[in-house]
Tab-separated table of C-alpha atoms in Angstrom:
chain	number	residue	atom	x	y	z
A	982	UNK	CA	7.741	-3.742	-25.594
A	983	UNK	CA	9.293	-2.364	-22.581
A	984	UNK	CA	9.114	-4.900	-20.474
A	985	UNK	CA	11.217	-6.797	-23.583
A	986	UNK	CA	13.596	-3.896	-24.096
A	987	UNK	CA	14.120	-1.851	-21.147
A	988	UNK	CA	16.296	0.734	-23.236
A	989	UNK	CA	12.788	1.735	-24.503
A	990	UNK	CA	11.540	4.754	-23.282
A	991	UNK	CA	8.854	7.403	-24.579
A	992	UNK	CA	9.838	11.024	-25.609
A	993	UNK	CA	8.236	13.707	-27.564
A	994	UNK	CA	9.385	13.836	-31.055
A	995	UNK	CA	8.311	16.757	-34.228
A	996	UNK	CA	5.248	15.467	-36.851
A	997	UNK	CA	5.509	15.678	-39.793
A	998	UNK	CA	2.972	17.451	-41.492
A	999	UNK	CA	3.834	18.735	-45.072
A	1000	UNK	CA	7.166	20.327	-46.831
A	1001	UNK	CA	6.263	22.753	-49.426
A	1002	UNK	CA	9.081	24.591	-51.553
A	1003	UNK	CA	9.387	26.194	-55.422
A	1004	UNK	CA	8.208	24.090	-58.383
A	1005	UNK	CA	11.925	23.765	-59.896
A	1006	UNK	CA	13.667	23.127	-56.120
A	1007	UNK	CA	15.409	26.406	-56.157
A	1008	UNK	CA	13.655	27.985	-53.230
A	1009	UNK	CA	13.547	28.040	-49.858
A	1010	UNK	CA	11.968	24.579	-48.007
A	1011	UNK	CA	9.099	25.382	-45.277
A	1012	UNK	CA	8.203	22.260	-43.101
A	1013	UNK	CA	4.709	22.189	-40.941
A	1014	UNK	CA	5.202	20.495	-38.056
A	1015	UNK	CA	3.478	19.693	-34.615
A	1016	UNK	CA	4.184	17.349	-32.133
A	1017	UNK	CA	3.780	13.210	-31.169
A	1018	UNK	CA	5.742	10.683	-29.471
A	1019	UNK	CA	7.432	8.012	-29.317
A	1020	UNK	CA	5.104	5.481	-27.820
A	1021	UNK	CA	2.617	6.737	-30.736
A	1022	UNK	CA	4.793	5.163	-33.375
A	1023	UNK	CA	5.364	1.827	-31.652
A	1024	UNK	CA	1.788	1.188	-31.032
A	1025	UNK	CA	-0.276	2.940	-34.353
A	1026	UNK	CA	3.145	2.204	-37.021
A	1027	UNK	CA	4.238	-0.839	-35.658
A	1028	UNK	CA	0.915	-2.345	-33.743
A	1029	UNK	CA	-1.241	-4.863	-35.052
A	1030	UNK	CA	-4.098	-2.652	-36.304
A	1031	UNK	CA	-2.004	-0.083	-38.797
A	1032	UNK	CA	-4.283	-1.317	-41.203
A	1033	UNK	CA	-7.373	-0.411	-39.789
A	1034	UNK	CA	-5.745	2.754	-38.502
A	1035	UNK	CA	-5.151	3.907	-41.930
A	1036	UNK	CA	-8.374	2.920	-43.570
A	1037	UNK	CA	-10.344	4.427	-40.467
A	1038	UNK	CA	-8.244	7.811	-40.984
A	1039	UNK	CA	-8.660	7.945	-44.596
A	1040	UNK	CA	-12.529	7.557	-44.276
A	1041	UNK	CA	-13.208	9.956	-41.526
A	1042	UNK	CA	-10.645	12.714	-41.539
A	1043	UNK	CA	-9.585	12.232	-45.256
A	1044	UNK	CA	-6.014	11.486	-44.701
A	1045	UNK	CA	-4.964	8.017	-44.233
A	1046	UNK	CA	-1.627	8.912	-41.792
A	1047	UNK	CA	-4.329	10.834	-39.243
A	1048	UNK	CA	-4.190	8.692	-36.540
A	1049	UNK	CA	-0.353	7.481	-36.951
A	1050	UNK	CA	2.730	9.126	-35.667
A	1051	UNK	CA	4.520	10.589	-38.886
A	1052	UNK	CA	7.172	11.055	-36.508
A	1053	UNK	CA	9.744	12.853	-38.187
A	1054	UNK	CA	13.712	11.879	-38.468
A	1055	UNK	CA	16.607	12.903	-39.647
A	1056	UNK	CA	19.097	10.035	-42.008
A	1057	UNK	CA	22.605	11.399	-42.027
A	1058	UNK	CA	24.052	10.485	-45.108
A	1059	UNK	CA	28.159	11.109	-43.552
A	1060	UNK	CA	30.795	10.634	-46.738
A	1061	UNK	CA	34.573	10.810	-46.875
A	1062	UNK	CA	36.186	14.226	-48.463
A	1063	UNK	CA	38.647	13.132	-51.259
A	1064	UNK	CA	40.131	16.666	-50.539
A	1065	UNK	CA	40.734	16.248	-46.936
A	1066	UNK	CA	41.904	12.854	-46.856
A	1067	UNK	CA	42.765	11.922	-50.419
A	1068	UNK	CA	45.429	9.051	-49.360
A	1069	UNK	CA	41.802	6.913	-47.834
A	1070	UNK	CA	41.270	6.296	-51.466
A	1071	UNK	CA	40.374	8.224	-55.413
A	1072	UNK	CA	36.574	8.361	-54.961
A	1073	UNK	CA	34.267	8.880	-51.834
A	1074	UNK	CA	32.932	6.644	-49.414
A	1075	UNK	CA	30.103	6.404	-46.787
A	1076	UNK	CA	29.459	5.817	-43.411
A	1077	UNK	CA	26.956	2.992	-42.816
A	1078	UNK	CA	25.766	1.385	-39.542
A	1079	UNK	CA	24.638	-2.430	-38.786
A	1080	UNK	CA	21.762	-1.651	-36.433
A	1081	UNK	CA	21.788	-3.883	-32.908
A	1082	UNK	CA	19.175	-6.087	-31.663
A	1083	UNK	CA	18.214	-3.674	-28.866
A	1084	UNK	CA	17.303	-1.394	-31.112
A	1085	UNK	CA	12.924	-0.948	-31.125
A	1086	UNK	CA	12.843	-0.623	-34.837
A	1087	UNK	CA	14.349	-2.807	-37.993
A	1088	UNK	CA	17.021	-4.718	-35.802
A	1089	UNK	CA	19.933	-6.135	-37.933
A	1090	UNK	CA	19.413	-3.570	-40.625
A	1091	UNK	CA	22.040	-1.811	-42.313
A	1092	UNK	CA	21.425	1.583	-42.210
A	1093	UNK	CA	22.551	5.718	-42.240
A	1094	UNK	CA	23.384	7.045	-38.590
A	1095	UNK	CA	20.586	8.871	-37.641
A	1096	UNK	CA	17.987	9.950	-34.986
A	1097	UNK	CA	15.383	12.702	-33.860
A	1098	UNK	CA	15.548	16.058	-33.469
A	1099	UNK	CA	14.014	16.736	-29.807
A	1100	UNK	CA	11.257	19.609	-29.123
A	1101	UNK	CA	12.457	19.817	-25.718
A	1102	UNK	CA	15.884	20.431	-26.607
A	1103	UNK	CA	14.333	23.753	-27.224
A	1104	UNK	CA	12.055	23.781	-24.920
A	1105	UNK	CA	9.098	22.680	-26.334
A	1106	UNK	CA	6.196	20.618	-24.758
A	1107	UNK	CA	3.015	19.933	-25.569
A	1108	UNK	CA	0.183	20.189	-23.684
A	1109	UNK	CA	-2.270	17.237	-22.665
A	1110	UNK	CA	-5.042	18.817	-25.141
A	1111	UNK	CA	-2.232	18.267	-27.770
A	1112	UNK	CA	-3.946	21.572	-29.324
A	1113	UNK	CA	-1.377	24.053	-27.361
A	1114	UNK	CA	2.621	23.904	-25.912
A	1115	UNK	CA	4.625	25.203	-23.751
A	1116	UNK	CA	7.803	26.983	-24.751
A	1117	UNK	CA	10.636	27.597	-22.079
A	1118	UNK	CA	12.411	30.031	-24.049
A	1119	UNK	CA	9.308	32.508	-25.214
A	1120	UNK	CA	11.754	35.313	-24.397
A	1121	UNK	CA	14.686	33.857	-26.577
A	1122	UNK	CA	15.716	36.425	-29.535
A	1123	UNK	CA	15.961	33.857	-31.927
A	1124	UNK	CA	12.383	33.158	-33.378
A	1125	UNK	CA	10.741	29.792	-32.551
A	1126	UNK	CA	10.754	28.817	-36.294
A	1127	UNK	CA	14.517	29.131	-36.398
A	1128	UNK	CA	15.425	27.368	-33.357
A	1129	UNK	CA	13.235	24.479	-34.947
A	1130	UNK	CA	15.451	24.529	-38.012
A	1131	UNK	CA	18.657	25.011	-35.887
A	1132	UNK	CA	17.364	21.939	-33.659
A	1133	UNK	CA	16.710	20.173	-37.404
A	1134	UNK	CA	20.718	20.737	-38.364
A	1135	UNK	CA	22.217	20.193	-34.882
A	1136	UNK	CA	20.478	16.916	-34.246
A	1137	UNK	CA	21.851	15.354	-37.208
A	1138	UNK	CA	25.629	16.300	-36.034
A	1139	UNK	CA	24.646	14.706	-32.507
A	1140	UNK	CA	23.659	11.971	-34.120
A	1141	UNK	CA	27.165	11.129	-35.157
A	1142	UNK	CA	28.774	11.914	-32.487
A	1143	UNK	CA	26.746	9.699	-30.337
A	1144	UNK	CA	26.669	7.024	-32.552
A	1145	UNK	CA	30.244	6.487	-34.406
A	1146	UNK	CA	32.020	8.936	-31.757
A	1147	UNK	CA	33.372	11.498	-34.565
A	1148	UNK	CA	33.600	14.841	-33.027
A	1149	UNK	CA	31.613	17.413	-34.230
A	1150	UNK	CA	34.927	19.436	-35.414
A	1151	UNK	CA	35.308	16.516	-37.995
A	1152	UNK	CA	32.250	16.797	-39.884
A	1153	UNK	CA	31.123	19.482	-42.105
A	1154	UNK	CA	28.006	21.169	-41.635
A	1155	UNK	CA	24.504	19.479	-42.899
A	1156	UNK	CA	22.976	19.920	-45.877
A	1157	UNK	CA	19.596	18.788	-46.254
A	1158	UNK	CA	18.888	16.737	-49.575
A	1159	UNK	CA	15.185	16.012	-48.933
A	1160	UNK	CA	12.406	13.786	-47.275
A	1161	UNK	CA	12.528	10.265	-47.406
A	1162	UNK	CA	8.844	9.060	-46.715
A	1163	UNK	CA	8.831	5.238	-45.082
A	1164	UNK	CA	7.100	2.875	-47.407
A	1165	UNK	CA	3.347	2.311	-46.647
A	1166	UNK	CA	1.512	1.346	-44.560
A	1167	UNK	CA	4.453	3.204	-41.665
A	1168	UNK	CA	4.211	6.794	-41.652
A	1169	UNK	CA	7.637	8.455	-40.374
A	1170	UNK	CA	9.538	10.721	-42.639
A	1171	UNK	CA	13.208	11.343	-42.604
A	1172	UNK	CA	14.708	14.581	-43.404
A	1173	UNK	CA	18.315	12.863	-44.771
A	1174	UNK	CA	21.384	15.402	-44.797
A	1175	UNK	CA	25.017	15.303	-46.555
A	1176	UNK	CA	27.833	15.250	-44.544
A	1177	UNK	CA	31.765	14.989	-44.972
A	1178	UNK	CA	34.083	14.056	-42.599
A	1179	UNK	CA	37.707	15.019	-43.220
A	1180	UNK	CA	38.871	11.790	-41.270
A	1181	UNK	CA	40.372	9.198	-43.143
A	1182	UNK	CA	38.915	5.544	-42.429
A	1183	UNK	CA	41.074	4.239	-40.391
A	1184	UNK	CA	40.571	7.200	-37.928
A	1185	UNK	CA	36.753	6.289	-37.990
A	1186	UNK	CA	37.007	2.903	-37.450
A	1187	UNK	CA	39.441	3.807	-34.305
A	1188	UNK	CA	36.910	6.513	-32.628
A	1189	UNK	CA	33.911	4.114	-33.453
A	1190	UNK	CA	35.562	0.571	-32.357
A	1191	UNK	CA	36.411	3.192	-28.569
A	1192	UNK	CA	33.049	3.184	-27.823
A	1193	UNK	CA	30.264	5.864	-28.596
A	1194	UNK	CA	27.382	7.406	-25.872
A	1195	UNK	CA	24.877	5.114	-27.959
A	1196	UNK	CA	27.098	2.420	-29.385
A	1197	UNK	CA	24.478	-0.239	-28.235
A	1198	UNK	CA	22.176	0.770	-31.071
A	1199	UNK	CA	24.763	-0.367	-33.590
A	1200	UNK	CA	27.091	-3.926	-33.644
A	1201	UNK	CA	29.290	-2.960	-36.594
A	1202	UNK	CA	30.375	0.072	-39.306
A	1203	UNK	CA	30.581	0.230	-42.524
A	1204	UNK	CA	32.981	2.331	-44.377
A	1205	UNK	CA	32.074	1.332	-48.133
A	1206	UNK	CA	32.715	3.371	-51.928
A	1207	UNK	CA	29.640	5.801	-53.029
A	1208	UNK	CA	29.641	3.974	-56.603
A	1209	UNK	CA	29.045	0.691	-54.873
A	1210	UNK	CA	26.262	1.464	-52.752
A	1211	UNK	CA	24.616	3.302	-56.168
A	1212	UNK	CA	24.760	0.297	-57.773
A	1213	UNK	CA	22.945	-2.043	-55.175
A	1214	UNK	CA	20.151	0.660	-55.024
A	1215	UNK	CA	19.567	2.218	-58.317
């Protein structure tokens, strides 16, 4: 796969292991995560033998995603505010991507900005035994689980700054909606977050047509209403 994409490269990206939270969704959300990569999900998901990789993990271990990535992601769901820009048009709209052909995964597809949130961005690293890690900032005040959840937020933002070039001053802070589990037999899970931007489209379309830090992952934007995309997926 490299040798066919040389923009490939392997990183070490959060697993997903469970999200837990009250039975009526008013409480607080607690993720369990641990660590996998990137090379992981290209050869378990996306290999040849997924299959037998999940039968094989749900006979011996009892779970059938054992011995695949669940890699997790985060889907940033970015929509226009109607309060900040109400001359762009009476209802809201969202930002949607045509992913490129250099992209490793679902080339062509149109999809939600959107990334990983990096462990080493916060120092984390696992060790070879993949039982243990590393953490560069042991001594930070801020406790490790928060600078997870601050990594969580902060990626997203990132994400759409490096791929449609709005600045981070544009955009609202995230707010996470849930977990968007790919469909079987691929195991990565998306945390997707809501988003406005107070730039009207035009504005977008100017800052995304200038060039972004990752504009090769995407060949064109979408900037379509929030009632038409409802009624091509409900």
């Amino acid at each position: 796969r490299m040798h066919a994409n040389p923009r490939l490269f392997n990183g070490t990206k959060f697993r997903y292991g469970l999200s837990e939270t009250s039975a009526d969704g008013s409480g607080p959300v607690t993720l369990k995560l641990w660590f996998t990569d990137y090379r992981t999900y290209l050869g378990a998901d996306l290999g040849r033998y997924i299959d037998d990789l999940v039968e094989y993990g749900g006979k011996v271990f009892g779970q059938k995603h054992a011995l695949l990535s669940r890699k997790l992601g985060v889907s940033c769901l970015v929509v226009t505010s109607t309060t900040s820009s109400p001359s762009s048009s009476t209802s809201p709209h969202i930002i949607l991507i045509k992913r490129s052909d250099q992209v490793a995964v679902d080339p062509g597809m149109i999809d939600c900005p959107g990334g990983h949130p990096e462990p080493a961005s916060i120092g984390l690293h696992p060790k070879l035994d993949n039982n243990s890690f590393s953490d560069d900032e042991a001594k930070s005040s801020t406790p490790l689980s928060q600078r997870v959840v601050d990594e969580l937020f902060e990626s997203a933002l990132l994400e759409i700054r490096d791929e449609v070039n709005v600045e981070l001053s544009k955009v609202s802070e995230p707010k996470l909606l849930g977990a968007v589990h790919m469909a079987a037999p691929r195991s990565s899970v998306s945390l997707t977050l809501l988003m406005e931007t107070s730039l009207e489209h035009d504005q977008i379309r100017d800052r995304y047509e200038k060039g972004a830090a990752e504009a090769y992952e995407s060949t064109a934007l979408l900037i379509l209403p929030v009632t038409d995309v409802l009624k091509h997926t409900a």
